[in-house]
Short mmCIF file of C-alpha atoms in Angstrom, two decimals:
data_model
loop_
_atom_site.label_atom_id
_atom_site.label_comp_id
_atom_site.label_asym_id
_atom_site.label_seq_id
_atom_site.Cartn_x
_atom_site.Cartn_y
_atom_site.Cartn_z
CA ASN A 1 -18.63 11.26 -6.92
CA ASP A 2 -17.48 9.74 -10.22
CA CYS A 3 -13.75 8.90 -10.02
CA THR A 4 -13.28 6.98 -13.25
CA GLY A 5 -10.96 7.82 -16.11
CA PHE A 6 -8.74 10.81 -15.52
CA ARG A 7 -10.73 11.61 -12.38
CA LYS A 8 -9.36 8.53 -10.62
CA TYR A 9 -6.80 10.70 -8.81
CA TYR A 10 -9.63 12.55 -7.05
CA ASN A 11 -9.96 9.52 -4.81
CA TYR A 12 -6.62 10.34 -3.23
CA PHE A 13 -8.39 13.24 -1.53
CA PHE A 14 -12.19 12.85 -1.78
CA GLU A 15 -14.78 10.14 -1.31
CA CYS A 16 -16.04 8.52 -4.52
CA ASN A 17 -19.05 6.37 -5.26
CA ALA A 18 -17.77 5.16 -8.64
CA ARG A 19 -14.14 4.22 -9.17
CA GLU A 20 -11.96 1.96 -11.27
CA LEU A 21 -10.71 -1.42 -10.12
CA TRP A 22 -7.54 -1.32 -7.99
CA SER A 23 -7.65 2.46 -7.74
CA PRO A 24 -6.80 4.07 -4.37
CA ASN A 25 -9.73 4.19 -2.00
CA LEU A 26 -8.50 5.77 1.22
CA PRO A 27 -9.17 9.49 0.66
CA ALA A 28 -6.99 11.80 2.71
CA LEU A 29 -9.32 14.68 3.47
CA PRO A 30 -11.97 12.74 5.47
CA HIS A 31 -9.22 11.18 7.60
CA LEU A 32 -7.98 14.68 8.45
CA PHE A 33 -10.97 14.72 10.81
CA TYR A 34 -8.74 13.12 13.45
CA PHE A 35 -5.82 15.43 12.70
CA ASN A 36 -8.02 18.50 13.12
CA LEU A 37 -9.34 17.19 16.43
CA GLY A 38 -5.75 16.71 17.57
CA VAL A 39 -4.89 20.29 16.60
CA LEU A 40 -7.89 21.64 18.52
CA LEU A 41 -7.01 19.52 21.55
CA SER A 42 -3.40 20.71 21.40
CA ARG A 43 -4.51 24.33 21.28
CA ALA A 44 -6.87 23.75 24.20
CA ALA A 45 -4.06 22.17 26.23
CA GLU A 46 -1.77 25.11 25.43
CA ALA A 47 -4.47 27.58 26.47
CA TYR A 48 -5.03 25.66 29.70
CA ARG A 49 -1.30 25.69 30.43
CA SER A 50 -1.17 29.45 30.04
CA TRP A 51 -4.30 29.81 32.18
CA ALA A 52 -2.85 27.54 34.89
CA LYS A 53 0.38 29.53 34.98
CA GLY A 54 -1.72 32.61 35.68
CA GLY A 55 -3.21 30.96 38.75
CA GLY A 56 -6.20 29.20 37.19
CA PHE A 57 -7.32 25.82 38.50
CA LEU A 58 -9.97 23.35 37.40
CA GLU A 59 -11.86 21.75 40.24
CA ALA A 60 -12.55 18.01 40.24
CA GLN A 61 -16.31 18.49 40.63
CA VAL A 62 -16.27 20.24 37.25
CA VAL A 63 -13.77 18.05 35.38
CA VAL A 64 -15.12 14.64 36.41
CA PRO A 65 -18.77 15.13 35.30
CA VAL A 66 -17.66 16.64 31.98
CA TYR A 67 -15.24 13.76 31.39
CA ILE A 68 -17.89 11.14 32.22
CA ALA A 69 -20.47 12.81 29.95
CA ALA A 70 -17.96 13.04 27.06
CA THR A 71 -16.96 9.38 27.54
CA MET A 72 -20.60 8.24 27.49
CA LEU A 73 -21.29 10.28 24.36
CA LEU A 74 -18.29 8.84 22.53
CA ALA A 75 -19.21 5.32 23.65
CA LEU A 76 -22.69 5.85 22.21
CA LEU A 77 -21.22 7.07 18.92
CA SER A 78 -18.97 4.01 18.73
CA TYR A 79 -21.82 1.52 19.12
CA PRO A 80 -22.65 1.17 15.38
CA LEU A 81 -19.00 0.38 14.59
CA LEU A 82 -18.79 -2.11 17.46
CA THR A 83 -21.83 -4.00 16.15
CA VAL A 84 -19.98 -4.79 12.89
CA TRP A 85 -16.59 -5.46 14.48
CA VAL A 86 -16.92 -9.18 13.68
CA PHE A 87 -16.87 -8.46 9.94
CA ASN A 88 -13.71 -6.37 9.75
CA TYR A 89 -12.32 -3.07 10.93
CA GLY A 90 -10.15 -1.32 8.37
CA ASN A 91 -11.98 -2.42 5.22
CA LEU A 92 -15.69 -3.00 5.49
CA ALA A 93 -19.01 -1.90 4.03
CA VAL A 94 -21.91 -3.00 6.22
CA ALA A 95 -25.42 -1.58 6.51
CA THR A 96 -26.67 -1.02 10.05
CA PRO A 97 -29.98 0.35 11.41
CA TRP A 98 -28.18 3.67 11.96
CA GLY A 99 -26.61 3.91 8.50
CA ASN A 100 -23.71 2.45 6.53
CA VAL A 101 -20.35 1.76 8.17
CA ILE A 102 -17.86 2.03 5.31
CA ARG A 103 -14.11 2.24 4.98
CA GLY A 104 -11.90 0.94 2.21
CA PHE A 105 -14.79 0.83 -0.25
CA SER A 106 -16.62 3.35 -2.39
CA GLY A 107 -18.36 5.96 -0.28
CA GLY A 108 -15.98 5.58 2.64
CA PRO A 109 -14.97 6.46 5.20
CA SER A 110 -18.50 7.05 6.38
CA PRO A 111 -19.32 9.31 9.36
CA LEU A 112 -20.27 6.27 11.48
CA TRP A 113 -16.79 4.80 10.98
CA LEU A 114 -15.06 8.11 11.71
CA PHE A 115 -17.08 8.83 14.85
CA GLY A 116 -16.91 5.21 15.96
CA ASN A 117 -13.16 5.40 16.57
CA LEU A 118 -13.29 8.38 18.91
CA PHE A 119 -14.17 6.28 21.96
CA GLY A 120 -11.03 4.17 21.56
CA VAL A 121 -8.93 7.29 20.95
CA GLU A 122 -10.35 8.86 24.11
CA LEU A 123 -9.53 5.77 26.16
CA VAL A 124 -5.94 5.68 24.89
CA LEU A 125 -5.56 9.41 25.59
CA SER A 126 -6.97 8.97 29.10
CA LEU A 127 -4.56 6.09 29.77
CA ALA A 128 -1.62 8.16 28.52
CA VAL A 129 -2.57 11.12 30.74
CA ALA A 130 -3.02 8.82 33.75
CA LEU A 131 0.38 7.20 33.16
CA HIS A 132 2.03 10.60 32.81
CA LEU A 133 0.52 11.90 36.05
CA PHE A 134 1.41 8.68 37.88
CA SER A 135 4.99 8.76 36.57
CA GLU A 136 5.40 12.36 37.76
CA ARG A 137 4.57 11.23 41.29
CA ALA A 138 6.15 7.77 41.16
CA ASP A 139 9.17 6.90 43.26
CA GLU A 140 11.91 5.60 40.97
CA SER A 141 13.45 3.66 43.85
CA THR A 142 10.48 1.28 43.81
CA LEU A 143 9.85 -1.40 41.21
CA SER A 144 6.44 -0.05 40.23
CA GLY A 145 7.76 3.50 39.92
CA SER A 146 10.68 2.53 37.71
CA ALA A 147 8.41 0.31 35.57
CA VAL A 148 5.95 3.17 34.99
CA ARG A 149 8.79 5.57 34.15
CA ALA A 150 10.21 3.05 31.65
CA LEU A 151 6.77 2.54 30.06
CA VAL A 152 6.17 6.29 29.74
CA SER A 153 9.64 6.71 28.24
CA GLU A 154 8.86 4.10 25.58
CA LEU A 155 5.52 5.71 24.79
CA GLU A 156 7.27 9.07 24.39
CA HIS A 157 9.73 7.38 22.02
CA LEU A 158 6.88 5.96 19.95
CA GLY A 159 5.18 9.34 19.79
CA ALA A 160 8.35 11.15 18.77
CA ASN A 161 9.16 8.62 16.02
CA ILE A 162 5.69 7.61 14.90
CA LEU A 163 6.39 8.25 11.20
CA LEU A 164 9.37 5.88 11.27
CA TYR A 165 7.28 3.13 12.84
CA LEU A 166 4.43 3.67 10.38
CA VAL A 167 6.73 3.45 7.35
CA VAL A 168 8.49 0.31 8.62
CA ALA A 169 5.16 -1.29 9.53
CA ASP A 170 3.72 -0.56 6.06
CA VAL A 171 6.78 -2.04 4.36
CA CYS A 172 6.74 -5.16 6.55
CA LEU A 173 3.01 -5.74 6.19
CA SER A 174 3.21 -5.32 2.42
CA GLY A 175 5.95 -7.94 2.26
CA LEU A 176 4.31 -10.33 4.73
CA TRP A 177 0.92 -10.37 3.02
CA ARG A 178 0.54 -13.48 0.89
CA GLY A 179 -3.12 -14.33 1.40
CA SER A 180 -5.68 -14.76 -1.34
CA ALA A 181 -8.94 -12.84 -1.39
CA GLY A 182 -10.89 -13.61 1.76
CA GLN A 183 -8.00 -15.53 3.34
CA TYR A 184 -5.97 -14.17 6.23
CA PRO A 185 -2.79 -16.14 6.98
CA LEU A 186 -2.26 -14.50 10.40
CA GLY A 187 -4.75 -15.21 13.14
CA LEU A 188 -4.88 -13.54 16.56
CA GLN A 189 -1.65 -15.12 17.80
CA GLY A 190 0.20 -14.59 14.54
CA GLY A 191 -1.00 -10.99 14.29
CA THR A 192 0.14 -10.32 17.87
CA VAL A 193 3.58 -11.77 17.18
CA ALA A 194 3.86 -9.78 13.95
CA THR A 195 2.82 -6.55 15.70
CA PHE A 196 5.30 -6.81 18.55
CA GLY A 197 7.95 -8.14 16.18
CA ILE A 198 7.65 -5.07 13.96
CA LEU A 199 7.79 -2.77 16.99
CA ALA A 200 10.80 -4.56 18.46
CA GLY A 201 12.63 -4.68 15.11
CA THR A 202 12.08 -0.98 14.49
CA ARG A 203 13.23 -0.19 18.02
CA PHE A 204 16.39 -2.20 17.39
CA PHE A 205 17.08 -0.30 14.15
CA PHE A 206 16.64 2.95 16.04
CA TYR A 207 19.10 1.73 18.68
CA LEU A 208 21.65 0.85 15.99
CA ALA A 209 21.26 4.25 14.36
CA ARG A 210 21.76 6.09 17.63
CA SER A 211 24.67 3.95 18.78
CA GLY A 212 26.37 4.28 15.37
CA HIS A 213 25.93 8.04 15.44
CA THR A 214 27.33 8.24 18.97
CA THR A 215 30.29 6.00 18.15
CA GLY A 216 31.07 7.94 15.00
CA ALA A 217 30.93 11.23 16.82
CA ALA A 218 33.13 9.97 19.66
CA GLY A 219 35.61 8.11 17.49
CA SER A 220 36.09 10.67 14.73
CA PRO A 221 39.35 12.63 14.95
CA SER A 222 39.16 16.32 15.59
CA LYS A 223 40.27 18.94 13.06
CA ASP A 224 43.28 19.82 15.16
CA ALA A 225 44.44 16.20 15.32
CA ALA A 226 43.96 15.79 11.58
CA ALA A 227 45.92 18.97 10.91
CA ALA A 228 48.74 17.81 13.21
CA ARG A 229 49.08 14.57 11.29
#
């Protein structure tokens, strides 16, 4: 738990209760909790796909109660984090009647912070699944059908290029931050504009990269033409 001196690099991977000033304090291993859940969910989806191809089918009277029970459990686990939402989200250390909610400080991320995010993750996953199923059955000749297809296509683009968006967002946020301690120059409106601006700018860079690659491939002379000249 002591990450001072030469042990300061331990905090790149493990939680620490004692650390030096300005040392990293977002350990990687506890955050792999979400990655491991994603791997398990992916394996479960792959197993279900194989089972469904063999003629298996899940009935609604089984799926719906399990989904409702899981949603209620995750909502209950998220309650401690929601009670301290007014303080901060990404960097906070607040004591609650159920324990400490910590992230970005020594001793974090705490289990209450890790479990508290699962309800939001489950809602986003449910929305993505619902949009996918609706887009599969949507009529592209209608306005609503084409809009859903376009939205699903953009979400697929974000998922396929998430690392690019994360890197660009980190670079932009590092350059945009000019606030002193305890001061946040971007409020709700400014943060919303910055968020969609970063997404739109990165999407435009991606469009330029693809169009430049396509133009270069189409406009480059073939080997036979170069040899003839």
